[in-house]
Structure formats: C-alpha cells, structure tokens
XYZ file of C-alpha atoms in Angstrom:
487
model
C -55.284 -125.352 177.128
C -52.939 -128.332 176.657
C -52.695 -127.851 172.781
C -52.922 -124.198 173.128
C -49.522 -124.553 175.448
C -48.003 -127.043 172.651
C -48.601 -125.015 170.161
C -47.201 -121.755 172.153
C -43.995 -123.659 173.202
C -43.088 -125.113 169.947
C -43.358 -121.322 168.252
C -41.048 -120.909 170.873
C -38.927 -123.117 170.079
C -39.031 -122.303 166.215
C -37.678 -119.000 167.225
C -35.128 -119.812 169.224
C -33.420 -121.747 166.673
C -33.861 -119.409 164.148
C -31.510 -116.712 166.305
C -29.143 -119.605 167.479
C -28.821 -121.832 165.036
C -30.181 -125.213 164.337
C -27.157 -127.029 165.507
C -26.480 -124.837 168.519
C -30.434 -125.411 169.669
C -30.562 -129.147 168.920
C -27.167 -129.209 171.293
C -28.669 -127.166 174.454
C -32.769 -127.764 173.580
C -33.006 -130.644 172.034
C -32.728 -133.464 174.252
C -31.981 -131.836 177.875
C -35.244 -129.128 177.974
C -38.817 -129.011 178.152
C -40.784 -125.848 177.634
C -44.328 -125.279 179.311
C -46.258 -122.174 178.536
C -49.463 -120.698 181.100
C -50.536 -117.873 179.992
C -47.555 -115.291 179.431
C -45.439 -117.048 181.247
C -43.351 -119.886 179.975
C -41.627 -122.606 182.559
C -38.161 -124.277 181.127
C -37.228 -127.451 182.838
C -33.589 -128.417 182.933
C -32.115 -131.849 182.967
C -29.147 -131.075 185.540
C -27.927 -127.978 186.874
C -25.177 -127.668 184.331
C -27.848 -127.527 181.637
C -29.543 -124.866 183.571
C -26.408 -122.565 184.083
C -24.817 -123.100 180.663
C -28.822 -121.427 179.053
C -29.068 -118.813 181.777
C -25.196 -117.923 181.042
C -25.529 -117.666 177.336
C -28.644 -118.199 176.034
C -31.400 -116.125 178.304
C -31.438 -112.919 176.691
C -32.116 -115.028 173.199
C -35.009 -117.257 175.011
C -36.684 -114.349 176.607
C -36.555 -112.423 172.977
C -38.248 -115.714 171.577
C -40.448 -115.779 174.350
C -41.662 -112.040 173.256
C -41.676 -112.541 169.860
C -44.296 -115.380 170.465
C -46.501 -114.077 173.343
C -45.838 -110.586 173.363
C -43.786 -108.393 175.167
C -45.459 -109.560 178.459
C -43.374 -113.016 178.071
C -41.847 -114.109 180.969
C -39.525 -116.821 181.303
C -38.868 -118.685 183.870
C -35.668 -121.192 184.313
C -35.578 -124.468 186.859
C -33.766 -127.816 187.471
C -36.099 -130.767 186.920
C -34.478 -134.352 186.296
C -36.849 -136.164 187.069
C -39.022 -135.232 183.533
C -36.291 -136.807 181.803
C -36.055 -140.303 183.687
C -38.298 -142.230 181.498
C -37.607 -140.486 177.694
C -39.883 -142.532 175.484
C -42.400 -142.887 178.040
C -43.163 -139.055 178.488
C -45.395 -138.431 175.580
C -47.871 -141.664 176.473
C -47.883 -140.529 180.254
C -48.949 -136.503 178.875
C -51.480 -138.083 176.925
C -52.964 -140.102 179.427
C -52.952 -137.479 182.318
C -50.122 -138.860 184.215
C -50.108 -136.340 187.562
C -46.301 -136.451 187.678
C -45.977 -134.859 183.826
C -46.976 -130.954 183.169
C -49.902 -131.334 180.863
C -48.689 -128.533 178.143
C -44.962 -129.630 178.347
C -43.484 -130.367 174.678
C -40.167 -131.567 173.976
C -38.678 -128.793 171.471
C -35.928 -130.815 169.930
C -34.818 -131.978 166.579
C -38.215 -134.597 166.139
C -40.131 -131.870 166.585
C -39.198 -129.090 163.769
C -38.576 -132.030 161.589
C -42.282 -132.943 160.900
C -42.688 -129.668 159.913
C -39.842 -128.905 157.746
C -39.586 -131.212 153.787
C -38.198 -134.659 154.739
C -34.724 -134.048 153.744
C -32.595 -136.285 151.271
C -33.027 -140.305 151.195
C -29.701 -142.207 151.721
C -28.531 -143.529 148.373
C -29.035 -147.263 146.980
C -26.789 -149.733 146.369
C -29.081 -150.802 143.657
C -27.431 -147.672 142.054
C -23.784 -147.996 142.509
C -22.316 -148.842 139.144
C -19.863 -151.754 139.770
C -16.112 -152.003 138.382
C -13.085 -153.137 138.491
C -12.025 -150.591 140.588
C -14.617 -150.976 143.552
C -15.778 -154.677 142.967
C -14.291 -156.204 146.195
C -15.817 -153.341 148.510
C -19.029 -153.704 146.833
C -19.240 -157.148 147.514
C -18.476 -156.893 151.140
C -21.228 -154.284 151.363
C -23.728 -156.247 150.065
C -22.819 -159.090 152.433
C -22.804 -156.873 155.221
C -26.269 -155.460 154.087
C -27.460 -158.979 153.573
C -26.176 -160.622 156.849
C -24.894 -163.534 154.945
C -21.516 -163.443 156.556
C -18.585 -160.981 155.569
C -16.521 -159.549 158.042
C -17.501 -156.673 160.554
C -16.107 -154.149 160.632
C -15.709 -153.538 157.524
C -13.593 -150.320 156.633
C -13.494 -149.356 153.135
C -10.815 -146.695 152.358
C -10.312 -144.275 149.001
C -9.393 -140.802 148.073
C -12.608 -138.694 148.011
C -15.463 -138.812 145.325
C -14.572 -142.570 144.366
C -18.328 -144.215 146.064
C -17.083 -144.689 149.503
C -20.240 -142.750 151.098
C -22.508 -144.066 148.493
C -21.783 -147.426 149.719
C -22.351 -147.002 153.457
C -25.318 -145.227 152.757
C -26.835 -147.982 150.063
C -26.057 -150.808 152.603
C -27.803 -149.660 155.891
C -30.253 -148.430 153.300
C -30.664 -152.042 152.067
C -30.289 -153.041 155.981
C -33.568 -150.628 156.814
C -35.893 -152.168 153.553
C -34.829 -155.282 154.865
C -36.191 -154.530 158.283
C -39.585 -153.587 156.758
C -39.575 -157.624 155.185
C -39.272 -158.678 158.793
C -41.709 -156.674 160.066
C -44.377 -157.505 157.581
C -43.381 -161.405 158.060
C -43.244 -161.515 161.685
C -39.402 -161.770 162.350
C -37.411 -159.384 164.309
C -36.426 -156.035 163.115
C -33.320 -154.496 162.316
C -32.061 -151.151 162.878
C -29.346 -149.540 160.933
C -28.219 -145.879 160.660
C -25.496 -144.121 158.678
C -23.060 -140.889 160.471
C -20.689 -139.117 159.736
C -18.220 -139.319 162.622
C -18.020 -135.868 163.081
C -21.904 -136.374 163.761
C -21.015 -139.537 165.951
C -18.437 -136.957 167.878
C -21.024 -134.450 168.648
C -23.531 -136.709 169.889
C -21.222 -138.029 171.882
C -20.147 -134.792 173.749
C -23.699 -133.050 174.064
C -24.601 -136.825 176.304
C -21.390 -136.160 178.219
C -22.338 -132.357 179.018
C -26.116 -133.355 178.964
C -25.653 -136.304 181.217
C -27.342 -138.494 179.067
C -24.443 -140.813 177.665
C -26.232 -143.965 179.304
C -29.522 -142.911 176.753
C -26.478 -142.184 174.329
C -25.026 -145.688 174.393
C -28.660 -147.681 174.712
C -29.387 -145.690 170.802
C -26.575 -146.388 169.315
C -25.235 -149.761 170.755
C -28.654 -151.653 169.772
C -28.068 -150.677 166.363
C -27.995 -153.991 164.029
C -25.880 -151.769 161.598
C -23.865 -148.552 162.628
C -22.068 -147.089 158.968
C -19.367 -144.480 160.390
C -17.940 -142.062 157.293
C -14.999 -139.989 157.349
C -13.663 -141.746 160.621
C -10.139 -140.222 159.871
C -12.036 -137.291 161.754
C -11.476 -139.196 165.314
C -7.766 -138.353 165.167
C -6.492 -136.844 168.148
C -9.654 -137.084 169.931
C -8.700 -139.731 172.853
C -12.381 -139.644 174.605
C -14.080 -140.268 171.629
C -12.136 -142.856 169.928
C -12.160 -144.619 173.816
C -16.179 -144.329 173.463
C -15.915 -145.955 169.754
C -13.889 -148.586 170.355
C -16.238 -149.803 173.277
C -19.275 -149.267 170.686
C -17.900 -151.447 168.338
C -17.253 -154.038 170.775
C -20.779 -154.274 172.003
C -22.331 -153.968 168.444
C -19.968 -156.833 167.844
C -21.081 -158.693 170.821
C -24.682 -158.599 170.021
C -24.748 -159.526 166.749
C -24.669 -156.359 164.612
C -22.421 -154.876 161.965
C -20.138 -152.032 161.803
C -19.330 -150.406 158.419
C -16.730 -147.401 158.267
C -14.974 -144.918 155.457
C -11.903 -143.503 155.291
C -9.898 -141.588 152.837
C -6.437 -144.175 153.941
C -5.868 -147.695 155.516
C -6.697 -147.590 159.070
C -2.391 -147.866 160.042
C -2.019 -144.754 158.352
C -4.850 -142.796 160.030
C -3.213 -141.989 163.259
C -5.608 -143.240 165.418
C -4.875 -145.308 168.852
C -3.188 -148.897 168.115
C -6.282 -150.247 170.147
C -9.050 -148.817 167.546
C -6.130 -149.222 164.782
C -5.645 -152.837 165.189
C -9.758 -153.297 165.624
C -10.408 -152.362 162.021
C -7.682 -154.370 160.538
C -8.898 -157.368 162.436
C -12.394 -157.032 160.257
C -11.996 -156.684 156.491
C -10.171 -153.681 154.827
C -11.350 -152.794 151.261
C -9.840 -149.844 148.879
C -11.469 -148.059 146.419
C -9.631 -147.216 143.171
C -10.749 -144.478 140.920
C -13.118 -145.444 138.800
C -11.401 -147.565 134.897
C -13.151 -145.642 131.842
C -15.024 -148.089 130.857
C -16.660 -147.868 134.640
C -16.695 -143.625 134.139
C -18.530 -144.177 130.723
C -21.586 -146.413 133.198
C -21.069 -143.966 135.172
C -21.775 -141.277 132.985
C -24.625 -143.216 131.297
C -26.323 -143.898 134.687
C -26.082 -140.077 135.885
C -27.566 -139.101 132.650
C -30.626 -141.696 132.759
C -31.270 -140.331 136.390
C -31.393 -136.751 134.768
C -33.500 -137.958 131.753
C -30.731 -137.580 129.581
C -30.160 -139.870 126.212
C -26.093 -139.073 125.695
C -24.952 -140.536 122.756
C -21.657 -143.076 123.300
C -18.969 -141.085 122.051
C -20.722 -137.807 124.172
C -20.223 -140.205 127.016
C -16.732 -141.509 126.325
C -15.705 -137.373 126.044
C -16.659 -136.491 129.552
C -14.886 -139.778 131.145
C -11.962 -138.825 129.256
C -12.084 -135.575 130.796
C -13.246 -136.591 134.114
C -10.743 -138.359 135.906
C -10.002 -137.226 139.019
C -13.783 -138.495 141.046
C -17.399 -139.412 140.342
C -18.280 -135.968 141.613
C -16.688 -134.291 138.570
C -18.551 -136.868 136.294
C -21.719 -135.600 138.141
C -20.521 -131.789 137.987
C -20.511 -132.141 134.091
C -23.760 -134.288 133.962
C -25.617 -131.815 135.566
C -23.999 -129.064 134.018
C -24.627 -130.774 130.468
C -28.312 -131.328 131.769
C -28.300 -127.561 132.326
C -27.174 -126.389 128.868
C -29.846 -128.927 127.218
C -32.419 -127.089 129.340
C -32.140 -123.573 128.086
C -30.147 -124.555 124.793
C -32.263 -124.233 121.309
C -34.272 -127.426 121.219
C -33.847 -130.205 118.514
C -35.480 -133.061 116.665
C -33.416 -135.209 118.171
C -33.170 -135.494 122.258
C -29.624 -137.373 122.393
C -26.501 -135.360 123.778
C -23.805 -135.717 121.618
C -20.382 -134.141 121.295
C -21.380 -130.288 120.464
C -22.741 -129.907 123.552
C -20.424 -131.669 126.053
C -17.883 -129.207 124.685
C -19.513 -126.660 125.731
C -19.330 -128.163 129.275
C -15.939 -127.990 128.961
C -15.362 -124.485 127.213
C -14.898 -122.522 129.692
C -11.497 -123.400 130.525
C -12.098 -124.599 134.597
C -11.357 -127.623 133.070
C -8.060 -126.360 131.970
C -5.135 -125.070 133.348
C -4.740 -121.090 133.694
C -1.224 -121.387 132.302
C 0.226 -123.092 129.254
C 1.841 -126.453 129.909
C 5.384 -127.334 129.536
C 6.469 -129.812 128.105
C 8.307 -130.845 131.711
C 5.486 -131.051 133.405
C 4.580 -133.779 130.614
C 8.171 -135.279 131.101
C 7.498 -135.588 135.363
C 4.076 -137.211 135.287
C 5.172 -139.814 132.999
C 8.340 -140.994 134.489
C 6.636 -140.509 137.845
C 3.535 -142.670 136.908
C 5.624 -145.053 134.991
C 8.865 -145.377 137.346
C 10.951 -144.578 134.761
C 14.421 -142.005 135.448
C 14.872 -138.997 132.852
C 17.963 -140.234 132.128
C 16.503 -143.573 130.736
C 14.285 -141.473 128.894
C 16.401 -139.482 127.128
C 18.870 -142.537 126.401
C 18.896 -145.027 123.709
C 17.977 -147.888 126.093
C 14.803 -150.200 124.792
C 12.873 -151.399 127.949
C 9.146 -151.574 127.250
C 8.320 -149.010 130.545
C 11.010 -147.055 128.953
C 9.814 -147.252 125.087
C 6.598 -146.412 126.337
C 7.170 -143.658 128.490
C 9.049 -142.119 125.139
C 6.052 -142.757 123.508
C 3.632 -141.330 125.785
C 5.157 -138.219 126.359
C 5.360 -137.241 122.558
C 1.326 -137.877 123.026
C 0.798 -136.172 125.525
C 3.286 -133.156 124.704
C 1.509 -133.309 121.051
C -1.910 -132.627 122.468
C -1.659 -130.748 125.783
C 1.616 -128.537 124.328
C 1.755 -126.186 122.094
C 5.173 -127.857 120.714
C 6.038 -128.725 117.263
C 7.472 -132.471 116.291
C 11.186 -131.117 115.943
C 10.281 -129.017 118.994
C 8.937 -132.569 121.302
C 12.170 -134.037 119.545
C 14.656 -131.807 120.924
C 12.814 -131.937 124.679
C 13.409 -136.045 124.573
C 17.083 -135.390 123.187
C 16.049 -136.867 119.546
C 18.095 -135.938 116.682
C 14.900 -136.667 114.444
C 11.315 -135.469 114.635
C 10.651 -138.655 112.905
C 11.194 -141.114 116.089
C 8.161 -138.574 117.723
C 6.250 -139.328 114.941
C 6.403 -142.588 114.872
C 5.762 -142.849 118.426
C 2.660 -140.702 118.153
C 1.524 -142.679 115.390
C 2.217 -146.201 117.305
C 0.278 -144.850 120.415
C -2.837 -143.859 118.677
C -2.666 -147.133 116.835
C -2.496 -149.189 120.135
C -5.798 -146.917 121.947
C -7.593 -148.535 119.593
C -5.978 -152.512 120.419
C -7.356 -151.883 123.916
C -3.490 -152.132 124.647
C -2.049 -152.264 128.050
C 1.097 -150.692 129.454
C 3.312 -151.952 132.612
C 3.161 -148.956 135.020
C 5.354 -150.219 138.039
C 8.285 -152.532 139.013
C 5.995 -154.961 140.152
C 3.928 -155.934 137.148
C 1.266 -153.651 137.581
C -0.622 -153.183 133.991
C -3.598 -150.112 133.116
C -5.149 -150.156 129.969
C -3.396 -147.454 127.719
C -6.566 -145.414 127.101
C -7.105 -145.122 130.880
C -3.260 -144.152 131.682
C -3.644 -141.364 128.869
C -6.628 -140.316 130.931
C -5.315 -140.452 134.437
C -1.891 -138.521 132.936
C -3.861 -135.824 131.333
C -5.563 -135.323 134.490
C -2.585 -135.538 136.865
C -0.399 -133.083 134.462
C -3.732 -130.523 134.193
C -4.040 -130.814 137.887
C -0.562 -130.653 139.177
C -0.108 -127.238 136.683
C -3.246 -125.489 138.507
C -1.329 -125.513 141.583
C 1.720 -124.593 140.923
C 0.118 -121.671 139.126
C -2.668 -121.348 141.804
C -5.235 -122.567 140.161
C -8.199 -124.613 141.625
C-alpha cells in the first residue's frame, strides 16, 4: 500500500502543477506540504497554519480537481496543520523507510526533487574550459579561475559588463570548476565543496517562500554552508530592503567560514543603487569589468562556436561575422547557429568549410540592417562622439591626429554605410574638393591593413582601427533602428 500511496500522491502532484504552474507549485507544495493518499481519500499536511489558509484560500478547488483527475471523481481531500513532519527535513525519507511510528507510511514530499527525476536533466552550467580569453575579459577571467581554484583572489568578487559580453558564462564555469573539484576530494578523501550558481531573482524568491513558509532557518543552513555562492544579475536587489538585509548577512557568514562569493552585474556596484552597507561590501572584494569582446577575440569566438556546432568556417567567413557582430557574444552565436542552419538544408558540397557565400546569406535579410537609409549625420555624431572630437573641429582646417582621423573615418564610414557620392561626403565635411575624401578613404583602408591604432579619448585611450570601424558601424546601425523604431 505504501508505494501504491507514493505513486497516487505524486500523480497528484504532477497534476497540480500542470493547472498552477511549476513555479507557483514549487512555491506553496514544494517544501511546506506532504500529500498521503488511503484509498480515495488524500490527507495534505501543512507546515504552519498560514500554509494551510493561503491553499484552502486559493488553491482547493485546483487540488480537489487534481485529486479527481487521479482517483476518480470519488477524491476527497482533506486539509490539516502538521509541523511537526517537517522538523527533521532530511531525516524524513530514512525514518518512512524504516517504519518510524511518528511518519505516515505513504507520505511523499511532492516538491521540485521529485518531478525532476522524472523530467530530462535540464542544461549543464557552462565551462570555463570554454570561455575564449581576451583582452577584453582577461583580468575577470583570472580572478575566476582563482576563485574556482581557492588559490587566493579576493571574495567577493563582482564582475560587471553590459549584457552578452561572458559575465554568466563565467560564474557558471567557476562553481562548475568548484563542483568537479569537489568530486577530486571526494575520491581522495578530503573534504567536499559545495558551490551553486543563482540568479538573484532566484536567490529573492527563495528567500520570500522561507519567510512565508517559515522555513528561513532551513533557508540560511542551504545556502550559508555553501563553499561557493555565484549571484547573477544582482542589480535585481534594488529597492528590495529585506532582501538585500538577508544578502548582506549571507555574505558575511560565507565569508566567515571560509567560502567564496562570486556576483554579476551589468554596472559597478556604486552605480547600482543598492544600500551603502551591501554597496561598500562588494567594493571591499575585487571589482572586474568586462569589455566587449576586440575582433581578434570575436574571430575565437566565432571559431569556437562553430567547432561546438561541427562547423569548419573558413578565416575570412569568420572575420565577416565579427565584423558584423559587434554589439555581444549572443549575436556571434545568433549568426553561428543561424549559419549552421543554412548549411543544414543548403545544397551540399565537396567541400564542408563555410566561407563567405553563405555567411551573407546570414546577413541578407536586412535584421542586420537598419529599416531606413543612413545619413550621413548620423555618421558625423558617432564619430565625434566616440572620438571626443566637436563638429566644429571637424569641419575646420585644424590638424590634430583625433581630429585628422575623425575626418578620415567619417568619409569611410559615409562611403560604405551612405549612399553619398565623394563630392557629395565632401560637401557634408565642408570640403571644397572631393579629392581630400579620397585621399582619406584611401589612407584608412591602407592603415586596416598596418593593424593601425587610433587615440579615441582625452586620456590616451588607443583601439585598433579595424575594431573602431567595427564598433562605429555597429553603434551608427544601432542608434538608426531606434530612432526609426527598429529593433
């Protein structure tokens, strides 16, 4: 009868959170009920009385329709306060097994473990082993491996970035690495390590289902014994006082004990808005920023994707869809799998490498374009922007090298992204002569092949030319899809 009951009560359970939702049941079922079937009649036991009153108030009518659905329309259900089955978590299952007189015999836990063993095992967390390494991402990378490796580095260690740029990947390879590591110990005899990776929007809702549950002393025993806890998106904790108060005391007893704490953010912690306590917390660790990704990175990138995919793309294939793909590794992957895609039901060939005929056709459709024709303003804005250069230095006669190249990059840009004649480019940059935009066409596609670099900023700041052309074309593309309502 006892696995006839299991088996009754977890069909139960599958039912339920089919009509309420996954997230909804693990919230309310999950952790704070037990479900015991006898015969037609099926017996939920509550954690606390709040539990109880919250399912009888809106979830009944759904439980006693699951209820029929599994035993028929004789189903009965049956609601009651019982705190005591929930004392002693872990120990629950052994003491069922065994016989223990204080346990119903048929009583299963219907929560998120449960439905888990019978659904696939979802996605594994990604590898470090896997993160191509730059220029732009070096210093993080390093910090995450140290973290990973418990060879020092400081803790916590928040790494900030705009989106799509390997901040996730990161968290996710190191308590990755942290759990392998843990399986070494293990097999040698040491102590094990624990790590797991949230989103804080996950760490937020775990926190507020212990609060209503009454379980935030369980709540705090998982997660503060952690040996790594890897927090993304923690910008979500802003203007939630409770929760940031619970985090900050989480962090300190991590810290305490030994552990780690990793976090992700798209800006610098000051900038976040969160309290000065949490604030000044993550400065006092380490503080990392992600750049986007050089070319010569994007092209690894690119190469890497496509190896994944079982794709041979031919260098200059490669070099196309960095140039195009600026803005986040996510749009390198978009076209990757997209070019992976056309290969697929394209006409097959004696020869498997990708090369350029086909990674236009990734880019034919014109989502990769603006909606609009550009302007050759919009051209003149992104470079004196990006460059720090007035339009009234542009259009004079003066010879600084920001200025001179500025000149020269907008002719390049207006030349290929315009639909602008030389006399036309000429007259938009106040030249007498078409020749001067010539020349500085000719000069700039002379130096993209000298690997030449160009000054962007008042303070020194140098990006190779190819990679400026690349992060302008973007920014001008972009910037014209909204003001024209694109996407």
């Amino acid at each position: 009868m006892a696995d006839n009951g299991s088996a009754a009560s977890r069909k139960i359970g599958q039912h339920l959170a089919r009509r309420i939702g996954d997230h909804t049941y693990d919230m309310w079922f999950g952790n704070t009920t037990r479900l015991k079937v006898e015969g037609s009649c099926v017996r939920v036991a509550a954690e606390s009385r709040f539990v109880a009153d919250w399912i009888d108030d809106h979830f009944r009518a759904d439980l006693d329709r699951a209820a029929r659905e599994a035993l028929g329309e004789r189903a009965q259900v049956q609601l009651r306060v019982a705190p005591g089955l929930f004392e002693d978590d872990a120990a629950a299952p052994a003491a069922s097994r065994h016989g223990d007189p204080g346990l119903p015999e048929a009583v299963w836990r219907p929560g998120r473990e449960a439905r888990r063993a019978e659904r696939a095992p979802g996605p594994e967390l990604r590898r470090l082993d896997d993160f191509v390494v730059g220029a732009s991402n070096r210093l993080a990378f390093t910090a995450a491996e140290r973290i990973a490796g418990r060879v020092g580095g400081s803790s916590p260690l928040l790494i900030h970035g705009e989106c799509g740029v390997g901040k996730t990947h990161l968290l996710q390879g190191t308590a990755h690495r942290t759990r392998n590591e843990t399986q070494g110990r293990r097999q040698s005899g040491g102590p094990a390590a624990t790590a797991r990776y949230l989103s804080a929007e996950q760490f937020t809702n775990e926190y507020i289902n212990a609060v209503r549950a009454n379980t935030i002393g369980d709540f705090r025993k998982r997660i503060r014994k952690l040996d790594l806890l890897a927090i993304d998106d923690v910008h979500f904790l802003c203007n939630k006082t409770a929760t940031q108060r619970e985090f900050l005391h989480t962090i300190d007893a991590i810290d305490l004990a030994g552990g780690r704490i990793m976090l992700a953010s798209n800006d610098h912690p000051l900038q976040l808005g969160l309290s000065q306590a949490l604030s000044s917390r993550f400065v006092a660790g380490m503080v990392a920023r992600i750049e986007r990704p050089d070319r010569e990175t994007r092209i690894r990138i690119v190469q890497r994707l496509a190896d994944s995919r079982g794709l041979a793309v031919a260098e200059v294939a490669a070099q196309a869809i960095a140039s195009r793909c600026v803005g986040s590794v996510r749009e390198l992957e978009g076209a990757v799998n997209k070019l992976a895609a056309l290969q697929l039901v394209g006409p097959k060939s004696e020869t498997a490498e990708v090369g350029l005929v086909l990674v236009e056709q990734v880019f034919c459709n014109g989502s990769w374009r603006p909606k609009t024709p550009l302007h050759v303003n919009d051209v003149i804005e992104a470079v004196c922007d990006r460059l720090v250069v007035s339009r009234a230095d542009l259009m004079g006669s003066g010879r600084h090298r920001r200025v001179v190249a500025a000149r020269g990059l907008v002719a390049y840009l207006a030349r290929a992204l315009t639909t602008l004649s030389y006399p036309e480019i000429a007259q938009s940059l106040g030249r007498k002569h078409h020749s001067t935009v010539h020349t500085a066409v000719g000069r700039v596609t002379k130096q993209l092949g000298e690997q030449h670099r160009v000054e962007v900023g008042e303070n020194g700041d140098s990006v190779t030319l190819c990679d400026l052309i690349d992060q302008l074309r973007h920014e001008i593309v972009k910037g014209k899809g909204r003001r024209h309502g694109g996407t």
